[in-house]
Amino acid sequence: MTSNILLTSFKTPYNTAPFSKIKNEDFLPAFKQTIEDAKAEIDIIANNKEIPTFKNTIEALEFSGEQLDRVSSIFFNLNSAETNDTIQKIAQEVSPLLSEFSNDITLNEALFKRIKSVYNSKDSLNLTTEQLTLLDKKYKSFSRNGANLPEDKKSKLREIDKELSKLKLKFGENILAETNKFEMLITDEKELSGLPEGAVEAAKQLAESKDKEGWLFTLDYPSYIPFVTYSNNRELRKKLTLASGRKGFNNDDLDNQEIVLKIARLRCERANLLGYKTHAHFVLEERMAKTPESVLAFSNELLEKAKPAAEREFKNLQDFAKELDGITQLQKWDGSYYSEKLKQKLFSLDDELLKPYFKLENVINGAFTVTNKLFDLNFEEIKDVDKYHEDVLTYKVTNNKGEFISIFYADFFPRPGKRNGAWMTSFKSQSIKNGVNDRPHISIVCNFTKPTKSKPSLLTFNEVTTLFHEFGHALHGMLANTTYPTLSGTSVYWDFVELPSQILENWCYEKEALELFATHYETGELIPMDIVEKIKESATFLQGMQTLRQLSFGLLDMSWHAIENPETIKDVKAHEEEAFKNTSLYPETKETCMSTSFAHIFQGGYSSGYYSYKWAEVLDADAFEYFKEAGIFNKDVANKFQNNVLSQGGTEDPMVLYKRFRGKEPQPEALLKRAGLI
């Protein structure tokens, strides 16, 4: 009888993860054991004496290593949301093991031979569309990982993969350490001028929790964003902005410059080994965009439309700052501050005045109500499911027929072991095996302001759209209805994955939706409709600058990954300045560097993929146009979206799925119109 809970089948409600019974020391042995078990399963498939078939090879491979997948998802989700030194150390030990295991599979010649045999006879096998997609994906997961390479190149590939997995982890750890290291303690109350009451109270509580007198500000978003947006103290805004902008760029033991250069070189070298010109060529083969050329053409077309608007907006902002405070040159630490002031002047819209209408609990219920009206989903908070931190909320999701759809975890507040930002993830994906539809366990993780002694958690409008965004990803996971786990939910092309998340944000701007949940937390009064109108008008505020910013990140990503000889790059900062030259509006600051903390592309999965945010905006604007034509809660359109997009995962080419929902290919006009750029 094993005492390691991770090596048993969980005797828990809905087969949920038994977090409270898992000990840190369980992880390494569990990884080692489940990797061995998975290897044994692979050996049986590879050494099968029967003629290779879809069932005994492709399907058998797809359902192998289930316990390892379960252990991995629990562990790596904790490493993002509730980490500590021990977990980080285990991650460093485990990542190379997993890399090696994954390489052992993709470089297993007997296994690949069987897969290739099925792949070469696919036309005569009478497979379903989903089976054909799975076969194609399995074959490519081998060919794109070196299965067709000679032995010497295979071992080179293994070395590169091992090295890359370590570098990516180290990159992320350095950023987290930099974020946690920086503290700005204010002891003079006059220096709090301009800050919202909630931000001041939170800073006071943070200082108290660390036995300090005064008000403590950090680089965590709920602390950082209000400070740079509202503080009247330009010097302190500068201090905080520069501290944030220099993460990984301090020439110390947390410096990421060398790591960035190594990652870019190794990725290119890996792509070359596999016969691709650059890392971007390799990545984009499996995206809607297909090639770096089309990504650059798409980005430059939007840039051409957005840049004149952005330059006009920047000049207006500069003139406004000069008129208000005599600022002759707008700097990076002035952007959020004067944008907010100008927004208040133009629309009398102050985030602080809006926040009372967006109490966190009401916004969560709003997201639930919107999805009930669209997709017939019901959310019931349950207490019998284990959680990894007391802040986490747990829900059972059912449809109107009472059928169980999903378990949903929601984790909303910052803490030291949690990385910045917001994301959706899963603890167990959906699949159908032996006729049983095994439902998913989905989670969203955010960093919203915690309730204080006197106030509940009140969200800025930006945070409201963030919650809806992540909830859109969650719906993609919860409503998944596919046979195979690796094609389920959000397992789609990167440039398609943001469609469900970004489309849901649109409901936050609609009167019909806001009426469902935006009530004042003290008086219960519904948000005034003139405010709703202003929110809609303000949606196009500084959209040119916003578009330019997004495009600049995408172009920076391509500058690292669509280059044929990254070894010629010696200076990270100089390279970055060159990449930004057509998109920068603010004067350059020599102390800061974005690449060294650009976790999306150097730690997460967005390398050669950052453009996909804009790409998905084109999709979501076009798709929402369809809802608006029919009515934003129109059941027919919602059913089409659920049946052709949300439930289908990666079972078919996304453009085919999209056209089946929409009846035609997406056009960029809807986005440009929504952004007020045409």
XYZ file of C-alpha atoms in Angstrom:
678
model
C 0.000 0.000 0.000
C 1.652 3.261 -1.132
C 1.520 6.283 1.138
C 2.067 8.551 -1.889
C -1.421 9.839 -2.713
C -0.283 10.849 -6.225
C 0.268 7.183 -7.089
C -3.259 6.119 -6.149
C -6.595 6.621 -7.859
C -8.134 9.595 -6.067
C -11.115 8.613 -3.925
C -12.507 12.143 -4.030
C -15.733 13.828 -5.179
C -15.681 13.996 -9.018
C -12.156 12.533 -8.937
C -10.756 15.964 -8.026
C -7.148 16.537 -6.926
C -6.676 15.782 -3.181
C -4.571 18.902 -2.552
C -4.589 18.783 1.257
C -3.205 15.236 1.264
C -0.364 15.925 -1.200
C 3.023 16.585 0.369
C 5.842 18.328 -1.514
C 8.037 15.256 -1.026
C 5.440 13.174 -2.934
C 6.082 14.921 -6.246
C 9.536 13.702 -7.278
C 8.867 10.001 -6.530
C 5.453 10.328 -8.213
C 7.021 11.809 -11.349
C 9.697 9.114 -11.450
C 7.174 6.306 -10.965
C 4.537 7.606 -13.426
C 7.242 8.242 -16.046
C 8.345 4.595 -15.635
C 4.718 3.423 -15.878
C 4.138 5.511 -18.996
C 7.362 4.159 -20.550
C 6.112 0.618 -19.937
C 2.821 1.462 -21.680
C 4.740 2.926 -24.634
C 6.914 -0.213 -24.862
C 3.824 -2.410 -25.103
C 2.499 -0.251 -27.979
C 5.881 -0.090 -29.761
C 6.597 -3.832 -29.449
C 3.108 -5.025 -30.348
C 3.474 -7.889 -32.865
C 0.102 -7.196 -34.481
C -0.176 -5.099 -37.664
C -0.305 -1.395 -36.681
C -3.854 -0.017 -36.645
C -5.364 3.285 -35.576
C -6.746 1.634 -32.414
C -3.686 -0.362 -31.256
C -1.210 2.415 -32.035
C -2.592 5.955 -32.337
C -5.471 5.619 -29.876
C -3.406 3.502 -27.472
C -0.688 6.174 -27.477
C -3.250 8.945 -26.954
C -4.599 7.330 -23.769
C -1.184 6.315 -22.358
C 0.434 8.062 -19.381
C -2.820 9.350 -17.885
C -1.517 9.316 -14.297
C 1.641 11.176 -15.370
C -0.513 13.835 -17.059
C -2.531 14.180 -13.863
C 0.577 14.551 -11.655
C 2.096 17.052 -14.120
C -0.979 19.259 -14.284
C -1.296 19.374 -10.480
C 2.393 20.101 -9.989
C 2.900 22.753 -12.691
C -0.340 24.545 -11.814
C 0.891 24.767 -8.218
C 4.267 26.009 -9.435
C 2.433 28.943 -11.078
C -0.207 29.675 -8.437
C 1.161 28.496 -5.074
C 4.892 27.904 -5.366
C 7.743 27.954 -2.856
C 11.480 27.225 -2.866
C 10.898 23.472 -2.558
C 8.479 23.316 -5.494
C 10.786 25.468 -7.621
C 13.681 23.159 -6.826
C 11.585 20.102 -7.766
C 10.593 21.866 -11.025
C 14.284 22.245 -11.882
C 14.800 18.520 -11.261
C 11.638 17.339 -12.975
C 11.729 19.443 -16.162
C 14.762 17.645 -17.647
C 13.182 14.268 -16.723
C 10.001 15.164 -18.582
C 11.983 16.557 -21.495
C 13.955 13.336 -21.661
C 10.789 11.216 -21.432
C 9.134 13.188 -24.206
C 12.259 12.761 -26.328
C 12.372 9.033 -25.530
C 8.910 8.773 -27.050
C 9.505 10.930 -30.124
C 12.838 9.250 -30.835
C 11.503 5.706 -30.296
C 12.059 4.215 -33.733
C 9.861 1.134 -33.316
C 6.979 3.332 -32.178
C 7.465 5.849 -34.989
C 7.595 3.026 -37.522
C 4.145 1.884 -36.396
C 2.771 5.438 -36.461
C 4.260 6.042 -39.908
C 2.700 2.810 -41.164
C -0.778 3.963 -40.018
C -0.126 7.491 -41.348
C 0.907 6.225 -44.786
C -2.254 4.145 -45.109
C -4.649 6.790 -43.698
C -6.619 7.201 -46.943
C -7.838 3.611 -46.804
C -8.723 3.515 -43.097
C -12.135 5.190 -43.196
C -11.305 7.431 -40.203
C -13.513 10.203 -38.791
C -12.370 13.840 -39.096
C -11.312 13.826 -35.445
C -9.339 10.598 -35.898
C -7.595 12.008 -38.984
C -6.678 15.137 -37.015
C -5.302 13.018 -34.161
C -3.285 10.876 -36.585
C -1.846 13.959 -38.269
C -1.025 15.505 -34.876
C 0.647 12.335 -33.580
C 2.706 11.905 -36.765
C 3.815 15.541 -36.678
C 4.630 15.373 -32.975
C 7.275 12.847 -34.057
C 8.451 14.338 -37.350
C 8.574 17.862 -35.849
C 10.606 16.473 -32.957
C 13.271 14.746 -35.003
C 11.897 11.248 -35.649
C 13.060 11.387 -39.287
C 16.569 12.570 -38.291
C 19.765 10.460 -38.319
C 21.066 9.333 -34.913
C 23.712 12.056 -34.366
C 21.177 14.822 -35.018
C 18.635 13.154 -32.761
C 20.991 13.268 -29.787
C 21.827 16.911 -30.566
C 18.100 17.681 -30.512
C 17.770 16.000 -27.113
C 20.568 18.151 -25.694
C 18.935 21.330 -27.016
C 15.517 20.420 -25.573
C 16.969 19.660 -22.151
C 18.874 22.933 -22.108
C 15.836 24.939 -23.281
C 13.545 23.521 -20.610
C 16.040 24.560 -17.904
C 16.591 28.028 -19.372
C 12.854 28.748 -19.604
C 12.354 27.761 -15.961
C 15.302 29.878 -14.817
C 13.984 32.853 -16.827
C 10.647 32.650 -14.973
C 12.204 32.137 -11.563
C 14.397 35.207 -12.037
C 11.371 37.378 -12.876
C 9.405 36.099 -9.884
C 12.412 36.730 -7.617
C 12.838 40.266 -9.042
C 9.129 40.960 -8.504
C 9.214 39.710 -4.918
C 12.495 41.504 -4.136
C 11.367 45.036 -4.957
C 9.579 47.037 -2.260
C 8.855 50.756 -2.101
C 8.030 51.851 1.448
C 6.412 55.261 1.839
C 6.464 56.789 5.309
C 5.372 60.345 4.453
C 1.593 60.510 3.924
C 2.000 63.479 1.529
C 3.624 61.095 -0.973
C 0.326 59.192 -1.278
C -1.305 62.160 -3.002
C -3.714 61.129 -5.790
C -3.878 57.466 -4.830
C -7.296 55.839 -4.423
C -8.358 55.013 -0.890
C -8.405 51.262 -1.680
C -4.792 51.300 -2.898
C -3.668 53.213 0.212
C -5.479 50.809 2.533
C -4.040 47.760 0.754
C -0.511 49.249 0.984
C -1.007 49.903 4.701
C -2.140 46.294 5.267
C 0.795 44.955 3.272
C 3.228 47.023 5.367
C 1.600 45.781 8.578
C 1.821 42.163 7.406
C 5.589 42.647 7.089
C 5.910 44.517 10.412
C 6.717 47.818 8.728
C 5.517 51.323 9.492
C 3.947 53.148 6.545
C 2.633 52.065 3.159
C 4.266 49.342 1.094
C 4.084 49.180 -2.719
C 5.375 46.336 -4.882
C 5.558 45.265 -8.521
C 2.485 43.021 -8.128
C -0.169 44.373 -10.487
C -2.814 45.319 -7.870
C -0.159 47.455 -6.168
C 1.736 48.657 -9.254
C -1.130 49.611 -11.619
C -3.040 51.988 -9.283
C 0.235 53.662 -8.291
C 1.448 54.481 -11.813
C -2.105 55.437 -12.839
C -3.035 57.758 -9.971
C 0.008 58.890 -8.006
C 0.628 62.638 -8.355
C 4.286 62.073 -7.447
C 6.101 61.882 -10.788
C 9.424 60.835 -9.236
C 7.862 57.868 -7.437
C 5.948 56.840 -10.587
C 9.301 56.908 -12.370
C 10.944 54.822 -9.644
C 8.237 52.147 -9.837
C 8.054 52.139 -13.662
C 11.816 51.761 -14.016
C 11.906 48.989 -11.382
C 9.239 47.102 -13.318
C 10.945 47.723 -16.654
C 14.338 46.514 -15.446
C 13.317 43.052 -14.289
C 16.001 40.646 -15.479
C 18.126 43.581 -16.689
C 20.265 44.470 -13.684
C 23.524 42.670 -14.507
C 23.242 40.628 -11.316
C 22.520 36.994 -10.515
C 18.871 37.443 -11.599
C 19.852 38.884 -14.987
C 18.100 37.331 -18.005
C 20.091 38.849 -20.909
C 22.310 35.838 -21.491
C 19.317 33.516 -21.075
C 17.374 35.414 -23.769
C 20.285 35.169 -26.218
C 20.751 31.464 -25.478
C 17.042 30.665 -25.879
C 16.853 32.521 -29.229
C 19.985 30.741 -30.542
C 18.944 27.283 -29.354
C 15.442 27.633 -30.796
C 16.856 28.590 -34.177
C 19.414 25.799 -34.069
C 16.642 23.326 -33.245
C 14.509 24.558 -36.168
C 17.500 24.276 -38.539
C 18.117 20.683 -37.413
C 14.538 19.872 -38.403
C 14.902 21.540 -41.780
C 13.202 24.875 -41.078
C 14.677 28.290 -41.863
C 13.876 29.787 -38.452
C 12.055 29.003 -35.206
C 9.096 31.064 -36.501
C 8.860 28.949 -39.679
C 8.784 25.848 -37.480
C 6.130 27.199 -35.077
C 3.837 28.812 -37.645
C 3.471 25.678 -39.735
C 0.994 24.645 -37.010
C -0.921 27.960 -36.811
C -3.724 29.598 -38.758
C -1.192 32.166 -40.013
C 1.064 29.429 -41.527
C 4.217 31.557 -42.226
C 6.281 34.428 -40.716
C 5.674 36.352 -43.940
C 1.912 36.312 -43.405
C 2.306 37.324 -39.740
C 4.467 40.283 -40.739
C 2.086 41.249 -43.570
C -0.882 41.058 -41.166
C 0.990 43.097 -38.497
C 2.182 45.722 -40.957
C -1.288 46.136 -42.479
C -2.704 46.875 -39.018
C 0.312 49.055 -38.198
C -0.332 51.175 -41.293
C -3.947 51.773 -40.163
C -3.128 52.284 -36.464
C 0.054 54.364 -36.550
C -1.427 57.689 -37.766
C -4.158 57.373 -35.105
C -1.575 56.476 -32.431
C 0.614 59.472 -33.298
C -2.414 61.793 -33.169
C -3.458 60.351 -29.812
C 0.076 60.659 -28.427
C 0.274 64.309 -29.497
C -3.104 65.003 -27.823
C -1.896 63.305 -24.655
C 1.364 65.281 -24.748
C -0.529 68.579 -25.271
C -2.891 67.685 -22.443
C 0.015 66.954 -20.029
C 1.675 70.227 -21.006
C -1.509 72.218 -20.493
C -2.250 70.508 -17.176
C 1.218 70.328 -15.575
C 3.670 71.977 -17.977
C 5.187 68.593 -18.913
C 7.199 69.205 -22.076
C 8.137 65.592 -22.785
C 5.858 62.689 -21.951
C 7.783 59.740 -20.491
C 6.825 56.079 -19.956
C 5.925 56.774 -16.315
C 3.483 59.480 -17.436
C 1.461 57.380 -19.872
C -1.057 55.696 -17.551
C -1.339 58.793 -15.338
C -2.236 61.317 -18.045
C -4.286 58.789 -20.032
C -6.470 58.313 -16.943
C -6.734 62.089 -16.392
C -7.647 62.685 -20.050
C -10.161 59.840 -19.974
C -11.791 61.410 -16.917
C -11.912 64.781 -18.664
C -13.394 63.420 -21.908
C -15.793 60.876 -20.466
C -15.958 61.811 -16.758
C -15.120 58.141 -16.311
C -13.043 57.458 -13.258
C -12.172 53.830 -12.594
C -12.475 54.584 -8.895
C -16.083 55.769 -9.360
C -16.875 52.676 -11.420
C -15.358 50.183 -8.961
C -18.282 50.195 -6.475
C -20.466 48.771 -9.275
C -18.054 45.904 -9.819
C -17.843 44.005 -6.571
C -15.951 40.789 -7.372
C -18.775 38.460 -6.259
C -21.251 40.368 -8.473
C -18.942 40.196 -11.479
C -18.462 36.430 -11.001
C -22.241 36.030 -10.847
C -22.490 38.255 -13.924
C -20.183 35.943 -15.861
C -22.268 32.981 -14.661
C -25.564 34.649 -15.676
C -24.286 35.650 -19.122
C -23.140 32.089 -19.799
C -26.407 30.683 -18.488
C -28.353 32.837 -20.959
C -26.016 31.861 -23.797
C -25.113 28.234 -23.098
C -27.565 27.025 -20.379
C -24.829 26.539 -17.757
C -25.424 26.628 -13.990
C -22.731 27.200 -11.336
C -23.173 25.956 -7.787
C -20.500 26.706 -5.185
C -19.519 23.464 -3.440
C -17.501 22.903 -0.273
C -16.641 19.190 -0.531
C -13.850 19.660 -3.093
C -10.279 20.029 -1.878
C -8.406 23.257 -2.699
C -4.715 24.230 -2.741
C -5.257 27.563 -0.936
C -8.074 28.868 1.244
C -8.741 31.750 -1.211
C -9.740 29.338 -3.994
C -13.480 29.025 -4.780
C -14.876 25.727 -6.108
C -17.978 25.211 -8.252
C -19.914 22.350 -9.773
C -21.109 23.198 -13.290
C -24.244 21.584 -14.751
C -26.457 22.248 -17.774
C -30.202 22.949 -17.689
C -30.896 19.211 -17.905
C -28.950 18.756 -14.679
C -26.079 16.913 -16.383
C -22.608 17.345 -14.836
C -20.412 19.488 -17.115
C -17.287 20.427 -15.157
C -15.583 21.322 -11.892
C -14.521 24.979 -11.860
C -11.820 26.483 -9.583
C -11.405 30.266 -9.255
C -8.329 31.809 -7.571
C -8.511 35.611 -7.518
C -5.986 37.248 -5.156
C -2.219 37.856 -5.235
C 0.171 36.179 -2.782
C 3.938 35.640 -2.678
C 3.903 32.169 -4.291
C 1.810 33.224 -7.272
C 3.036 34.700 -10.522
C 1.610 37.981 -11.829
C -1.077 38.216 -14.470
C -4.141 36.102 -15.172
C -4.522 32.717 -16.826
C -6.820 29.750 -17.337
C -5.607 26.207 -16.853
C -6.941 22.713 -16.272
C -6.344 20.053 -13.639
C -7.962 17.385 -15.805
C -9.040 17.583 -19.435
C -12.180 16.165 -20.995
C -12.253 12.991 -23.112
C -14.522 10.081 -24.043
C -13.182 6.613 -23.296
C -15.073 3.302 -23.438
C -18.269 5.256 -23.974
C -17.791 7.371 -20.814
C -17.572 11.158 -21.212
C -14.995 12.092 -18.564
C -15.674 15.727 -17.670
C -12.947 18.366 -17.127
C -11.636 20.268 -14.077
C -10.963 23.855 -15.138
C -9.367 26.730 -13.231
C -8.879 30.468 -13.667
C -6.194 32.359 -11.757
C -6.114 36.166 -11.429
C -4.506 38.858 -9.277
C -7.280 41.202 -8.138
C -7.229 43.514 -5.126
C -8.071 41.576 -1.959
C -10.972 42.649 0.244
C -9.778 44.901 3.073
C -11.171 45.339 6.574
C -13.600 47.976 5.339
C -14.232 47.087 1.698
C -14.980 44.036 -0.424
C -12.855 43.319 -3.501
C -13.893 45.980 -6.031
C -12.666 45.612 -9.614
C -11.546 48.209 -12.102
C -13.331 47.945 -15.451
C -10.122 46.540 -16.904
C -10.209 43.772 -14.286
C -13.850 43.056 -15.152
C -12.853 42.416 -18.776
C -9.892 40.323 -17.543
C -12.247 38.120 -15.534
C -14.562 37.689 -18.540
C -11.519 36.989 -20.749
C -10.234 34.162 -18.564
C -13.774 32.900 -18.105
C -14.071 32.685 -21.912
C -11.015 30.393 -21.928
C -12.647 28.421 -19.098
C -15.814 27.898 -21.183
C -13.646 26.506 -23.980
C -12.372 23.967 -21.453
C -15.679 23.278 -19.686
C -17.818 22.818 -22.811
C -15.259 20.571 -24.509
C -16.883 17.524 -26.066
C -14.272 15.551 -27.969
C -13.076 11.961 -27.856
C -9.360 12.551 -27.432
C -7.805 14.556 -24.557
C -5.050 16.176 -26.652
C -7.694 17.622 -29.006
C -9.966 18.748 -26.185
C -10.830 22.251 -24.966
C -8.091 24.816 -25.482
C -5.832 22.309 -27.319
C -6.138 24.348 -30.504
C -3.828 26.466 -32.660
C -2.400 29.343 -30.615
C -3.836 31.972 -32.940
C -7.322 30.511 -32.445
C -7.153 29.951 -28.675
C -7.878 33.609 -27.821
C -11.181 33.717 -29.763
C -13.402 32.290 -26.959
C -11.709 34.504 -24.349
C -11.692 37.745 -26.312
C -15.239 37.404 -27.636
C -16.635 37.145 -24.092
C -15.104 40.524 -23.184
C -17.587 42.167 -25.593
C -20.495 41.476 -23.228
C -18.879 43.782 -20.625
C -19.643 46.752 -22.890
C -23.299 45.892 -23.527
C -26.164 47.466 -21.588
C -28.188 44.218 -21.658
C -25.335 42.329 -19.987
C -24.258 45.009 -17.479
C -27.850 45.288 -16.227
C -27.524 41.703 -15.022
C -24.751 42.344 -12.492
C -23.360 45.892 -12.280
C -25.021 47.112 -9.071
C -23.518 49.356 -6.384
C -22.164 47.193 -3.556
C -23.594 49.481 -0.841
C -26.862 50.840 -2.288
C -27.756 48.078 -4.758
C -28.349 50.812 -7.385
C -27.910 49.658 -10.994
C -24.995 51.241 -12.853
C -26.405 54.436 -14.480
C -26.940 53.991 -18.213
C -25.105 57.206 -19.083
C -22.032 55.561 -17.519
C -22.637 52.481 -19.698
C -22.752 54.726 -22.775
C -19.504 56.371 -21.692
C -17.871 52.958 -21.157
C -18.804 52.089 -24.746
C -17.543 55.426 -26.085
C -14.354 55.140 -24.081
C -13.683 51.659 -25.535
C -12.092 53.382 -28.535
C -10.096 55.772 -26.292
C -6.383 55.657 -27.248
C -7.047 52.522 -29.320
C -4.427 53.605 -31.851
C -1.763 53.679 -29.103
C -3.063 50.422 -27.629
C -2.953 48.716 -31.047
C 0.557 50.029 -31.668
C 1.664 48.648 -28.284
C 0.263 45.164 -28.997
C 1.801 45.162 -32.478
C 5.162 46.241 -31.041
C 5.204 43.194 -28.714
C 4.339 40.909 -31.633
C 7.067 42.443 -33.795
C 9.598 42.119 -30.956
C 8.666 38.431 -30.701
C 9.168 37.959 -34.464
C 12.481 39.852 -34.321
C 13.802 37.174 -31.941
C 12.333 34.190 -33.710
C 11.992 34.903 -37.440
C 15.704 35.638 -37.771
C 18.009 33.200 -39.554
C 21.161 33.967 -37.581
C 20.366 34.955 -33.977
C 23.997 34.309 -33.009
C 24.779 37.711 -34.613
C 22.743 39.406 -31.848
C 25.175 40.365 -29.099
C 23.264 43.110 -27.301
C 19.693 42.408 -26.139
C 18.832 46.065 -25.563
C 20.175 47.291 -28.927
C 18.298 44.511 -30.727
C 15.087 45.434 -28.929
C 15.413 49.137 -29.799
C 15.804 48.208 -33.472
C 12.674 46.005 -33.301
C 10.680 48.851 -31.700
C 11.818 51.625 -34.022
C 8.565 51.793 -36.066
C 6.265 51.496 -33.094
C 7.789 53.507 -30.245
C 6.164 56.741 -29.105
C 7.866 57.399 -25.751
C 11.555 58.307 -25.417
C 13.714 55.224 -24.849
C 14.903 54.582 -21.275
C 18.368 53.059 -21.162
C 17.733 51.388 -17.764
C 14.837 49.203 -18.977
C 14.467 46.251 -21.303
C 11.292 44.378 -22.155
C 12.806 41.185 -23.561
C 14.400 40.203 -20.243
C 10.969 39.896 -18.615
C 8.878 39.017 -21.690
C 7.646 35.793 -20.076
C 5.000 35.130 -22.729
C 7.650 34.357 -25.322
C 10.643 33.213 -23.255
C 8.840 31.200 -20.580
C 5.266 30.621 -21.753
C 4.132 29.186 -25.062
C 3.865 32.366 -27.125
C 7.199 32.342 -28.982
C 6.424 33.348 -32.602
C 2.848 33.593 -31.396
C 2.353 36.954 -29.705
C 0.711 38.293 -32.894
C -2.132 35.872 -32.134
C -3.721 38.322 -29.666
C -4.344 40.746 -32.549
C -5.209 37.912 -34.916
C -7.817 36.681 -32.436
C -9.168 40.245 -32.082
C -9.954 40.169 -35.790
C -11.779 36.860 -35.210
C -13.609 38.040 -32.088
C -14.733 41.384 -33.562
C -16.026 39.586 -36.654
C -17.743 36.890 -34.552
C -19.338 39.382 -32.134
C -20.675 41.344 -35.102
C -22.717 38.192 -35.830
C -24.109 38.161 -32.276
C -24.980 41.857 -32.481
C -26.844 41.417 -35.758
C -29.029 38.724 -34.160
C -29.083 40.006 -30.538
C -26.302 39.457 -27.993
C -28.202 36.662 -26.228
C -29.526 35.064 -29.414
C -29.787 31.321 -28.781
C -29.246 30.244 -32.417
C -25.959 32.117 -32.719
C -24.882 30.939 -29.231
C -25.661 27.313 -30.192
C -23.657 27.675 -33.403
C -20.744 29.086 -31.406
C -20.938 26.287 -28.839
C -21.364 23.486 -31.396
C -18.742 24.674 -33.887
C -16.147 26.402 -31.690
C -16.384 25.840 -27.925
C -17.128 22.118 -27.952
C -14.893 21.142 -30.860
C -11.422 21.864 -29.410
C -8.739 21.104 -31.967
C -10.628 18.359 -33.825
C -10.539 20.249 -37.149
C -8.719 23.097 -38.856
C -9.853 26.254 -37.016
C -10.685 28.146 -40.214
C -13.097 25.330 -41.159
C -14.721 25.513 -37.698
C -14.920 29.302 -37.856
C -16.525 29.338 -41.294
C -19.025 26.709 -40.152
C -20.037 29.033 -37.296
C -19.927 32.321 -39.213
C -20.658 31.279 -42.768
C -17.591 33.118 -44.092
C -13.930 33.972 -43.378
C -13.231 36.731 -40.827
C -12.631 40.277 -42.108
C -10.416 42.855 -40.293
C -12.939 45.661 -40.937
C -15.034 44.737 -37.871
C -11.965 45.178 -35.625
C -10.857 48.459 -37.216
C -14.404 49.781 -36.923
C -14.713 48.706 -33.270
C -11.381 50.346 -32.448
C -12.516 53.567 -34.153
C -9.575 53.346 -36.575
C -11.834 53.534 -39.649
